[in-house]
Amino acid sequence: MNIDLAINEGSKILKSKFIPNPLLDAEILMAKTINKDRNYILLNLNKTLSENQINSFYKLIKIRSYGNPVAYLTKKRFFWNTEFYVTSDTLIPRPETELIVENALRLTRQKKKINILDIGVGSGCILLSILQERENCYGIGIDISKKCLKISQINAINLQVSSRLKLYKSDVDKFNIGKYDLIVSNPPYIKKFQLKYLERDVANFEPRLALDGGLDGLSEVRKVIKKSSELIKKNGKFILEIGFDQKNKIINLLKKEGFYLNSIQKDLGKNDRCIVATKI
Ligand code: GLN
């Protein structure tokens, strides 16, 4: 069997299981199977596959057909300007989260040393993208998941920023180290009862811990805002990712904790997604 035929067959299987982009996924999984990139696949469609390769490919197709996200099968996801190592212990980095990075880079153009805290660092996608672009930035990442910290560490080494990074396993409310010029966070903000209505890939495969914001979706957000107000320097900046319907509630929480609201940005779906505030 050649690459072309296998991809077509794989794609048909995915389609029959209602996977949204069956052909693209089949191509990516083929690339993973034969350890090449997608361009190679498209230029070598007539190449014959070994029996082993065919078996491994169909195995991946089968796992994907149950809804397991492609990023967890390939163990990587592109974010900002790097490929991040991810496993099913981490949230898969999302394009909308790049809004945090954009804002952070806009706010860290000065040459002075800047201390950054990332609350719920996960794969490290936010903090490490900033550190990679700004040599004057030093980062601390906290997470309650030890496995995530390991993954962040691996990504930091890959991005060659580990000398400017420290990671701590900690609950947000128990963390008390340092004072920060900039605090960033993409906390879990989905309402508990809405978790089951997320897309199947997300609901069944991504870590609950990274998504579940409690009954009103704000239980972690409240802790993050409160802790940030304690650990941030005066005039320090705070950048937070939020749920599409949380803007007003979060603005109130921020004001109560002594923050001035600078801006709110929408994601590509036109939902309010990223808030920038200053501690006054
Ligand atoms: N900071 C990581 C990200 O944005 C993890 C966030 C989370 O797990 N809620 O992808």
PDB file of C-alpha atoms and ligand atoms in Angstrom:
ATOM      1  CA  MET A   1       0.000   0.000   0.000  1.00  0.00           C
ATOM      2  CA  ASN A   2       1.318   3.467  -0.807  1.00  0.00           C
ATOM      3  CA  ILE A   3       1.082   6.654   1.296  1.00  0.00           C
ATOM      4  CA  ASP A   4      -1.734   8.098  -0.792  1.00  0.00           C
ATOM      5  CA  LEU A   5      -4.005   5.096  -0.445  1.00  0.00           C
ATOM      6  CA  ALA A   6      -3.332   4.728   3.289  1.00  0.00           C
ATOM      7  CA  ILE A   7      -4.125   8.382   3.899  1.00  0.00           C
ATOM      8  CA  ASN A   8      -7.363   8.108   1.947  1.00  0.00           C
ATOM      9  CA  GLU A   9      -8.421   4.989   3.834  1.00  0.00           C
ATOM     10  CA  GLY A  10      -7.459   6.554   7.169  1.00  0.00           C
ATOM     11  CA  SER A  11      -9.300   9.712   6.325  1.00  0.00           C
ATOM     12  CA  LYS A  12     -12.461   7.720   5.462  1.00  0.00           C
ATOM     13  CA  ILE A  13     -12.331   5.998   8.851  1.00  0.00           C
ATOM     14  CA  LEU A  14     -11.995   9.335  10.653  1.00  0.00           C
ATOM     15  CA  LYS A  15     -14.806  10.838   8.617  1.00  0.00           C
ATOM     16  CA  SER A  16     -17.127   7.971   9.498  1.00  0.00           C
ATOM     17  CA  LYS A  17     -16.465   8.763  13.169  1.00  0.00           C
ATOM     18  CA  PHE A  18     -17.296  12.460  12.635  1.00  0.00           C
ATOM     19  CA  ILE A  19     -13.753  13.747  13.145  1.00  0.00           C
ATOM     20  CA  PRO A  20     -13.849  17.356  11.799  1.00  0.00           C
ATOM     21  CA  ASN A  21     -10.730  17.489   9.550  1.00  0.00           C
ATOM     22  CA  PRO A  22     -10.240  13.856   8.567  1.00  0.00           C
ATOM     23  CA  LEU A  23      -7.832  14.329   5.659  1.00  0.00           C
ATOM     24  CA  LEU A  24      -5.560  16.766   7.472  1.00  0.00           C
ATOM     25  CA  ASP A  25      -5.479  14.540  10.548  1.00  0.00           C
ATOM     26  CA  ALA A  26      -4.703  11.464   8.453  1.00  0.00           C
ATOM     27  CA  GLU A  27      -1.807  13.329   6.801  1.00  0.00           C
ATOM     28  CA  ILE A  28      -0.402  14.451  10.155  1.00  0.00           C
ATOM     29  CA  LEU A  29      -0.689  10.948  11.577  1.00  0.00           C
ATOM     30  CA  MET A  30       1.028   9.528   8.501  1.00  0.00           C
ATOM     31  CA  ALA A  31       3.847  12.030   8.980  1.00  0.00           C
ATOM     32  CA  LYS A  32       4.114  10.883  12.593  1.00  0.00           C
ATOM     33  CA  THR A  33       4.109   7.197  11.524  1.00  0.00           C
ATOM     34  CA  ILE A  34       6.995   7.528   9.106  1.00  0.00           C
ATOM     35  CA  ASN A  35       8.754  10.232  11.096  1.00  0.00           C
ATOM     36  CA  LYS A  36       8.717  12.888   8.361  1.00  0.00           C
ATOM     37  CA  ASP A  37       6.947  16.220   7.995  1.00  0.00           C
ATOM     38  CA  ARG A  38       3.707  16.827   6.128  1.00  0.00           C
ATOM     39  CA  ASN A  39       5.502  18.305   3.094  1.00  0.00           C
ATOM     40  CA  TYR A  40       7.422  15.082   2.625  1.00  0.00           C
ATOM     41  CA  ILE A  41       4.144  13.165   2.711  1.00  0.00           C
ATOM     42  CA  LEU A  42       2.558  15.348   0.054  1.00  0.00           C
ATOM     43  CA  LEU A  43       5.608  15.044  -2.217  1.00  0.00           C
ATOM     44  CA  ASN A  44       5.913  11.268  -1.792  1.00  0.00           C
ATOM     45  CA  LEU A  45       2.367  10.008  -2.115  1.00  0.00           C
ATOM     46  CA  ASN A  46       3.429   7.073  -4.298  1.00  0.00           C
ATOM     47  CA  LYS A  47       5.956   5.700  -1.842  1.00  0.00           C
ATOM     48  CA  THR A  48       5.203   2.182  -0.641  1.00  0.00           C
ATOM     49  CA  LEU A  49       4.750   1.599   3.095  1.00  0.00           C
ATOM     50  CA  SER A  50       6.085  -1.375   5.025  1.00  0.00           C
ATOM     51  CA  GLU A  51       3.650  -3.621   6.874  1.00  0.00           C
ATOM     52  CA  ASN A  52       4.865  -2.217  10.178  1.00  0.00           C
ATOM     53  CA  GLN A  53       4.242   1.315   9.029  1.00  0.00           C
ATOM     54  CA  ILE A  54       0.752   0.463   7.831  1.00  0.00           C
ATOM     55  CA  ASN A  55      -0.075  -1.159  11.163  1.00  0.00           C
ATOM     56  CA  SER A  56       1.254   1.765  13.200  1.00  0.00           C
ATOM     57  CA  PHE A  57      -0.666   4.209  11.021  1.00  0.00           C
ATOM     58  CA  TYR A  58      -3.972   2.385  11.466  1.00  0.00           C
ATOM     59  CA  LYS A  59      -3.356   2.197  15.196  1.00  0.00           C
ATOM     60  CA  LEU A  60      -3.030   6.002  15.337  1.00  0.00           C
ATOM     61  CA  ILE A  61      -6.102   6.421  13.138  1.00  0.00           C
ATOM     62  CA  LYS A  62      -8.077   4.200  15.497  1.00  0.00           C
ATOM     63  CA  ILE A  63      -7.036   6.177  18.578  1.00  0.00           C
ATOM     64  CA  ARG A  64      -7.849   9.447  16.798  1.00  0.00           C
ATOM     65  CA  SER A  65     -11.234   8.072  15.723  1.00  0.00           C
ATOM     66  CA  TYR A  66     -12.281   7.923  19.400  1.00  0.00           C
ATOM     67  CA  GLY A  67     -11.678  11.668  19.658  1.00  0.00           C
ATOM     68  CA  ASN A  68      -8.177  11.660  21.116  1.00  0.00           C
ATOM     69  CA  PRO A  69      -6.671  14.993  19.953  1.00  0.00           C
ATOM     70  CA  VAL A  70      -3.959  14.897  17.284  1.00  0.00           C
ATOM     71  CA  ALA A  71      -1.636  16.921  19.538  1.00  0.00           C
ATOM     72  CA  TYR A  72      -1.664  14.134  22.121  1.00  0.00           C
ATOM     73  CA  LEU A  73      -0.811  11.565  19.445  1.00  0.00           C
ATOM     74  CA  THR A  74       2.020  13.565  17.908  1.00  0.00           C
ATOM     75  CA  LYS A  75       3.025  14.912  21.355  1.00  0.00           C
ATOM     76  CA  LYS A  76       3.459  18.387  19.983  1.00  0.00           C
ATOM     77  CA  ARG A  77       1.602  21.605  19.233  1.00  0.00           C
ATOM     78  CA  PHE A  78       2.788  24.782  17.567  1.00  0.00           C
ATOM     79  CA  PHE A  79       2.254  27.930  19.661  1.00  0.00           C
ATOM     80  CA  TRP A  80       3.556  31.475  19.073  1.00  0.00           C
ATOM     81  CA  ASN A  81       6.741  30.573  17.216  1.00  0.00           C
ATOM     82  CA  THR A  82       7.729  27.206  18.572  1.00  0.00           C
ATOM     83  CA  GLU A  83       6.666  23.622  18.691  1.00  0.00           C
ATOM     84  CA  PHE A  84       5.781  22.702  22.282  1.00  0.00           C
ATOM     85  CA  TYR A  85       6.005  19.230  23.704  1.00  0.00           C
ATOM     86  CA  VAL A  86       2.598  18.273  25.132  1.00  0.00           C
ATOM     87  CA  THR A  87       1.073  15.191  26.709  1.00  0.00           C
ATOM     88  CA  SER A  88      -2.427  14.429  27.932  1.00  0.00           C
ATOM     89  CA  ASP A  89      -1.374  15.884  31.300  1.00  0.00           C
ATOM     90  CA  THR A  90      -1.320  19.372  29.817  1.00  0.00           C
ATOM     91  CA  LEU A  91      -3.922  21.545  28.206  1.00  0.00           C
ATOM     92  CA  ILE A  92      -3.219  21.805  24.472  1.00  0.00           C
ATOM     93  CA  PRO A  93      -1.994  25.369  23.788  1.00  0.00           C
ATOM     94  CA  ARG A  94      -4.700  27.396  22.021  1.00  0.00           C
ATOM     95  CA  PRO A  95      -4.267  30.153  19.415  1.00  0.00           C
ATOM     96  CA  GLU A  96      -6.366  32.580  21.514  1.00  0.00           C
ATOM     97  CA  THR A  97      -3.842  32.248  24.334  1.00  0.00           C
ATOM     98  CA  GLU A  98      -1.295  33.927  22.069  1.00  0.00           C
ATOM     99  CA  LEU A  99      -3.134  37.167  22.952  1.00  0.00           C
ATOM    100  CA  ILE A 100      -1.454  36.974  26.348  1.00  0.00           C
ATOM    101  CA  VAL A 101       1.955  36.643  24.712  1.00  0.00           C
ATOM    102  CA  GLU A 102       1.252  39.556  22.341  1.00  0.00           C
ATOM    103  CA  ASN A 103       0.304  41.810  25.247  1.00  0.00           C
ATOM    104  CA  ALA A 104       3.237  40.676  27.338  1.00  0.00           C
ATOM    105  CA  LEU A 105       5.709  41.450  24.557  1.00  0.00           C
ATOM    106  CA  ARG A 106       4.170  44.878  24.041  1.00  0.00           C
ATOM    107  CA  LEU A 107       4.622  45.585  27.760  1.00  0.00           C
ATOM    108  CA  THR A 108       8.196  44.313  28.156  1.00  0.00           C
ATOM    109  CA  ARG A 109      10.104  46.332  25.565  1.00  0.00           C
ATOM    110  CA  GLN A 110      12.210  48.128  28.202  1.00  0.00           C
ATOM    111  CA  LYS A 111      15.741  46.866  28.747  1.00  0.00           C
ATOM    112  CA  LYS A 112      15.509  46.538  32.537  1.00  0.00           C
ATOM    113  CA  LYS A 113      15.157  43.186  34.248  1.00  0.00           C
ATOM    114  CA  ILE A 114      11.534  42.038  34.366  1.00  0.00           C
ATOM    115  CA  ASN A 115      10.182  39.382  36.717  1.00  0.00           C
ATOM    116  CA  ILE A 116       7.219  37.413  35.431  1.00  0.00           C
ATOM    117  CA  LEU A 117       4.927  34.956  37.218  1.00  0.00           C
ATOM    118  CA  ASP A 118       2.763  32.494  35.248  1.00  0.00           C
ATOM    119  CA  ILE A 119      -0.012  31.013  37.387  1.00  0.00           C
ATOM    120  CA  GLY A 120      -0.970  27.577  36.042  1.00  0.00           C
ATOM    121  CA  VAL A 121       1.993  27.279  33.728  1.00  0.00           C
ATOM    122  CA  GLY A 122       0.855  23.967  32.146  1.00  0.00           C
ATOM    123  CA  SER A 123       2.985  23.157  29.107  1.00  0.00           C
ATOM    124  CA  GLY A 124       4.771  26.474  29.626  1.00  0.00           C
ATOM    125  CA  CYS A 125       3.523  27.871  26.330  1.00  0.00           C
ATOM    126  CA  ILE A 126       2.841  31.416  27.601  1.00  0.00           C
ATOM    127  CA  LEU A 127       5.809  32.005  29.869  1.00  0.00           C
ATOM    128  CA  LEU A 128       8.402  30.272  27.715  1.00  0.00           C
ATOM    129  CA  SER A 129       7.290  32.112  24.570  1.00  0.00           C
ATOM    130  CA  ILE A 130       7.846  35.396  26.419  1.00  0.00           C
ATOM    131  CA  LEU A 131      11.223  34.338  27.829  1.00  0.00           C
ATOM    132  CA  GLN A 132      12.360  33.228  24.405  1.00  0.00           C
ATOM    133  CA  GLU A 133      11.597  36.645  22.915  1.00  0.00           C
ATOM    134  CA  ARG A 134      12.807  38.810  25.799  1.00  0.00           C
ATOM    135  CA  GLU A 135      16.251  38.171  27.227  1.00  0.00           C
ATOM    136  CA  ASN A 136      15.646  40.695  30.007  1.00  0.00           C
ATOM    137  CA  CYS A 137      12.726  38.612  31.329  1.00  0.00           C
ATOM    138  CA  TYR A 138      12.968  36.081  34.161  1.00  0.00           C
ATOM    139  CA  GLY A 139      10.113  33.714  34.817  1.00  0.00           C
ATOM    140  CA  ILE A 140       8.532  31.770  37.609  1.00  0.00           C
ATOM    141  CA  GLY A 141       5.896  29.222  36.721  1.00  0.00           C
ATOM    142  CA  ILE A 142       3.630  27.520  39.226  1.00  0.00           C
ATOM    143  CA  ASP A 143       1.225  24.647  38.759  1.00  0.00           C
ATOM    144  CA  ILE A 144      -0.486  22.103  40.973  1.00  0.00           C
ATOM    145  CA  SER A 145       0.362  19.370  38.510  1.00  0.00           C
ATOM    146  CA  LYS A 146       3.844  17.973  38.936  1.00  0.00           C
ATOM    147  CA  LYS A 147       3.601  16.310  35.540  1.00  0.00           C
ATOM    148  CA  CYS A 148       2.964  19.693  33.907  1.00  0.00           C
ATOM    149  CA  LEU A 149       6.036  21.135  35.573  1.00  0.00           C
ATOM    150  CA  LYS A 150       8.142  18.349  34.083  1.00  0.00           C
ATOM    151  CA  ILE A 151       6.758  19.124  30.654  1.00  0.00           C
ATOM    152  CA  SER A 152       7.377  22.858  31.118  1.00  0.00           C
ATOM    153  CA  GLN A 153      10.949  22.035  32.092  1.00  0.00           C
ATOM    154  CA  ILE A 154      11.473  19.946  28.954  1.00  0.00           C
ATOM    155  CA  ASN A 155      10.065  22.766  26.825  1.00  0.00           C
ATOM    156  CA  ALA A 156      12.288  25.303  28.598  1.00  0.00           C
ATOM    157  CA  ILE A 157      15.345  23.215  27.784  1.00  0.00           C
ATOM    158  CA  ASN A 158      14.239  22.873  24.148  1.00  0.00           C
ATOM    159  CA  LEU A 159      13.761  26.638  23.922  1.00  0.00           C
ATOM    160  CA  GLN A 160      17.043  27.312  25.744  1.00  0.00           C
ATOM    161  CA  VAL A 161      15.454  29.504  28.411  1.00  0.00           C
ATOM    162  CA  SER A 162      15.766  27.192  31.416  1.00  0.00           C
ATOM    163  CA  SER A 163      18.460  29.358  33.041  1.00  0.00           C
ATOM    164  CA  ARG A 164      15.886  32.158  33.373  1.00  0.00           C
ATOM    165  CA  LEU A 165      13.076  29.932  34.633  1.00  0.00           C
ATOM    166  CA  LYS A 166      12.068  28.533  38.015  1.00  0.00           C
ATOM    167  CA  LEU A 167       9.155  26.171  38.503  1.00  0.00           C
ATOM    168  CA  TYR A 168       7.243  25.465  41.700  1.00  0.00           C
ATOM    169  CA  LYS A 169       4.565  22.939  42.473  1.00  0.00           C
ATOM    170  CA  SER A 170       2.031  24.981  44.391  1.00  0.00           C
ATOM    171  CA  ASP A 171      -1.596  25.887  44.819  1.00  0.00           C
ATOM    172  CA  VAL A 172      -2.141  29.454  43.765  1.00  0.00           C
ATOM    173  CA  ASP A 173      -3.400  30.494  47.204  1.00  0.00           C
ATOM    174  CA  LYS A 174      -0.403  28.995  48.998  1.00  0.00           C
ATOM    175  CA  PHE A 175       2.288  30.558  46.829  1.00  0.00           C
ATOM    176  CA  ASN A 176       4.126  33.477  48.404  1.00  0.00           C
ATOM    177  CA  ILE A 177       7.490  33.856  46.710  1.00  0.00           C
ATOM    178  CA  GLY A 178       8.662  37.035  45.026  1.00  0.00           C
ATOM    179  CA  LYS A 179       7.260  40.295  43.689  1.00  0.00           C
ATOM    180  CA  TYR A 180       6.466  40.626  40.018  1.00  0.00           C
ATOM    181  CA  ASP A 181       6.471  43.254  37.295  1.00  0.00           C
ATOM    182  CA  LEU A 182       4.148  41.114  35.220  1.00  0.00           C
ATOM    183  CA  ILE A 183       1.738  38.305  36.096  1.00  0.00           C
ATOM    184  CA  VAL A 184       0.096  36.174  33.407  1.00  0.00           C
ATOM    185  CA  SER A 185      -2.465  33.416  33.709  1.00  0.00           C
ATOM    186  CA  ASN A 186      -4.767  31.241  31.652  1.00  0.00           C
ATOM    187  CA  PRO A 187      -6.653  29.639  34.532  1.00  0.00           C
ATOM    188  CA  PRO A 188      -9.404  27.009  34.309  1.00  0.00           C
ATOM    189  CA  TYR A 189     -12.540  29.072  33.644  1.00  0.00           C
ATOM    190  CA  ILE A 190     -15.220  26.706  32.341  1.00  0.00           C
ATOM    191  CA  LYS A 191     -18.336  26.237  34.492  1.00  0.00           C
ATOM    192  CA  LYS A 192     -18.383  22.740  35.949  1.00  0.00           C
ATOM    193  CA  PHE A 193     -21.779  21.826  34.491  1.00  0.00           C
ATOM    194  CA  GLN A 194     -20.721  23.050  31.033  1.00  0.00           C
ATOM    195  CA  LEU A 195     -17.656  20.803  30.818  1.00  0.00           C
ATOM    196  CA  LYS A 196     -19.707  18.019  29.283  1.00  0.00           C
ATOM    197  CA  TYR A 197     -20.895  20.297  26.473  1.00  0.00           C
ATOM    198  CA  LEU A 198     -17.381  21.076  25.262  1.00  0.00           C
ATOM    199  CA  GLU A 199     -16.263  19.395  22.037  1.00  0.00           C
ATOM    200  CA  ARG A 200     -15.717  15.674  22.477  1.00  0.00           C
ATOM    201  CA  ASP A 201     -11.944  15.962  21.972  1.00  0.00           C
ATOM    202  CA  VAL A 202     -11.735  18.501  24.781  1.00  0.00           C
ATOM    203  CA  ALA A 203     -14.323  17.068  27.173  1.00  0.00           C
ATOM    204  CA  ASN A 204     -13.067  13.494  27.046  1.00  0.00           C
ATOM    205  CA  PHE A 205      -9.331  13.950  26.678  1.00  0.00           C
ATOM    206  CA  GLU A 206      -7.975  17.223  28.032  1.00  0.00           C
ATOM    207  CA  PRO A 207      -7.227  17.477  31.769  1.00  0.00           C
ATOM    208  CA  ARG A 208     -10.217  18.486  33.904  1.00  0.00           C
ATOM    209  CA  LEU A 209      -7.844  20.290  36.221  1.00  0.00           C
ATOM    210  CA  ALA A 210      -6.927  22.683  33.409  1.00  0.00           C
ATOM    211  CA  LEU A 211     -10.541  23.452  32.477  1.00  0.00           C
ATOM    212  CA  ASP A 212     -12.808  23.191  35.523  1.00  0.00           C
ATOM    213  CA  GLY A 213     -13.538  26.613  37.000  1.00  0.00           C
ATOM    214  CA  GLY A 214     -16.051  25.349  39.562  1.00  0.00           C
ATOM    215  CA  LEU A 215     -19.778  26.076  39.730  1.00  0.00           C
ATOM    216  CA  ASP A 216     -19.651  29.612  38.341  1.00  0.00           C
ATOM    217  CA  GLY A 217     -16.449  29.163  36.339  1.00  0.00           C
ATOM    218  CA  LEU A 218     -14.703  31.753  38.493  1.00  0.00           C
ATOM    219  CA  SER A 219     -13.459  29.818  41.498  1.00  0.00           C
ATOM    220  CA  GLU A 220      -9.858  29.653  40.239  1.00  0.00           C
ATOM    221  CA  VAL A 221     -10.028  33.098  38.620  1.00  0.00           C
ATOM    222  CA  ARG A 222     -10.895  34.650  42.013  1.00  0.00           C
ATOM    223  CA  LYS A 223      -7.863  33.007  43.610  1.00  0.00           C
ATOM    224  CA  VAL A 224      -5.610  34.064  40.742  1.00  0.00           C
ATOM    225  CA  ILE A 225      -6.736  37.707  40.941  1.00  0.00           C
ATOM    226  CA  LYS A 226      -6.432  37.837  44.729  1.00  0.00           C
ATOM    227  CA  LYS A 227      -2.968  36.264  44.743  1.00  0.00           C
ATOM    228  CA  SER A 228      -1.798  38.421  41.861  1.00  0.00           C
ATOM    229  CA  SER A 229      -2.832  41.554  43.693  1.00  0.00           C
ATOM    230  CA  GLU A 230      -0.619  40.451  46.602  1.00  0.00           C
ATOM    231  CA  LEU A 231       2.411  39.428  44.560  1.00  0.00           C
ATOM    232  CA  ILE A 232       2.419  42.138  41.922  1.00  0.00           C
ATOM    233  CA  LYS A 233       4.524  45.297  42.230  1.00  0.00           C
ATOM    234  CA  LYS A 234       2.832  48.689  42.229  1.00  0.00           C
ATOM    235  CA  ASN A 235       2.226  49.625  38.562  1.00  0.00           C
ATOM    236  CA  GLY A 236       2.839  45.993  37.636  1.00  0.00           C
ATOM    237  CA  LYS A 237       0.836  44.518  34.767  1.00  0.00           C
ATOM    238  CA  PHE A 238      -1.585  41.621  34.946  1.00  0.00           C
ATOM    239  CA  ILE A 239      -2.725  39.700  31.858  1.00  0.00           C
ATOM    240  CA  LEU A 240      -5.519  37.168  32.180  1.00  0.00           C
ATOM    241  CA  GLU A 241      -7.389  34.906  29.765  1.00  0.00           C
ATOM    242  CA  ILE A 242     -11.139  34.780  30.445  1.00  0.00           C
ATOM    243  CA  GLY A 243     -14.313  32.969  29.355  1.00  0.00           C
ATOM    244  CA  PHE A 244     -16.513  34.591  26.692  1.00  0.00           C
ATOM    245  CA  ASP A 245     -19.177  35.664  29.207  1.00  0.00           C
ATOM    246  CA  GLN A 246     -17.008  36.616  32.191  1.00  0.00           C
ATOM    247  CA  LYS A 247     -15.899  40.136  31.314  1.00  0.00           C
ATOM    248  CA  ASN A 248     -18.124  42.149  33.649  1.00  0.00           C
ATOM    249  CA  LYS A 249     -17.718  39.904  36.667  1.00  0.00           C
ATOM    250  CA  ILE A 250     -13.964  39.837  36.232  1.00  0.00           C
ATOM    251  CA  ILE A 251     -13.709  43.600  35.824  1.00  0.00           C
ATOM    252  CA  ASN A 252     -15.454  43.933  39.188  1.00  0.00           C
ATOM    253  CA  LEU A 253     -13.135  41.425  40.821  1.00  0.00           C
ATOM    254  CA  LEU A 254     -10.111  43.265  39.437  1.00  0.00           C
ATOM    255  CA  LYS A 255     -11.348  46.647  40.670  1.00  0.00           C
ATOM    256  CA  LYS A 256     -11.974  45.228  44.139  1.00  0.00           C
ATOM    257  CA  GLU A 257      -8.382  44.020  44.288  1.00  0.00           C
ATOM    258  CA  GLY A 258      -6.937  47.380  43.292  1.00  0.00           C
ATOM    259  CA  PHE A 259      -6.403  46.929  39.571  1.00  0.00           C
ATOM    260  CA  TYR A 260      -7.020  49.525  36.862  1.00  0.00           C
ATOM    261  CA  LEU A 261      -8.453  48.061  33.665  1.00  0.00           C
ATOM    262  CA  ASN A 262      -6.294  48.832  30.614  1.00  0.00           C
ATOM    263  CA  SER A 263      -7.851  46.831  27.796  1.00  0.00           C
ATOM    264  CA  ILE A 264      -9.823  43.786  26.761  1.00  0.00           C
ATOM    265  CA  GLN A 265      -9.145  41.938  23.532  1.00  0.00           C
ATOM    266  CA  LYS A 266     -11.370  39.640  21.528  1.00  0.00           C
ATOM    267  CA  ASP A 267     -10.197  36.350  20.027  1.00  0.00           C
ATOM    268  CA  LEU A 268     -10.749  35.343  16.384  1.00  0.00           C
ATOM    269  CA  GLY A 269     -14.234  34.121  17.306  1.00  0.00           C
ATOM    270  CA  LYS A 270     -14.990  37.697  18.461  1.00  0.00           C
ATOM    271  CA  ASN A 271     -15.291  36.637  22.097  1.00  0.00           C
ATOM    272  CA  ASP A 272     -13.788  38.723  24.893  1.00  0.00           C
ATOM    273  CA  ARG A 273     -10.740  36.689  25.756  1.00  0.00           C
ATOM    274  CA  CYS A 274      -7.847  38.640  27.236  1.00  0.00           C
ATOM    275  CA  ILE A 275      -7.774  41.312  29.918  1.00  0.00           C
ATOM    276  CA  VAL A 276      -4.869  43.611  30.685  1.00  0.00           C
ATOM    277  CA  ALA A 277      -4.842  45.492  33.997  1.00  0.00           C
ATOM    278  CA  THR A 278      -2.411  47.544  36.083  1.00  0.00           C
ATOM    279  CA  LYS A 279      -2.001  47.353  39.853  1.00  0.00           C
ATOM    280  CA  ILE A 280      -2.508  50.809  41.355  1.00  0.00           C
TER     281      ILE A 280
HETATM  282  N1  GLN B   1      -0.730  28.076  30.754  1.00  0.00           N
HETATM  283  C1  GLN B   1      -1.100  26.916  30.013  1.00  0.00           C
HETATM  284  C2  GLN B   1      -1.802  27.313  28.721  1.00  0.00           C
HETATM  285  O1  GLN B   1      -2.204  28.418  28.559  1.00  0.00           O
HETATM  286  C3  GLN B   1      -1.994  26.004  30.830  1.00  0.00           C
HETATM  287  C4  GLN B   1      -3.284  26.636  31.218  1.00  0.00           C
HETATM  288  C5  GLN B   1      -4.220  25.670  31.923  1.00  0.00           C
HETATM  289  O2  GLN B   1      -3.888  24.503  32.095  1.00  0.00           O
HETATM  290  N2  GLN B   1      -5.378  26.155  32.295  1.00  0.00           N
HETATM  291  O3  GLN B   1      -1.971  26.526  27.832  1.00  0.00           O
END
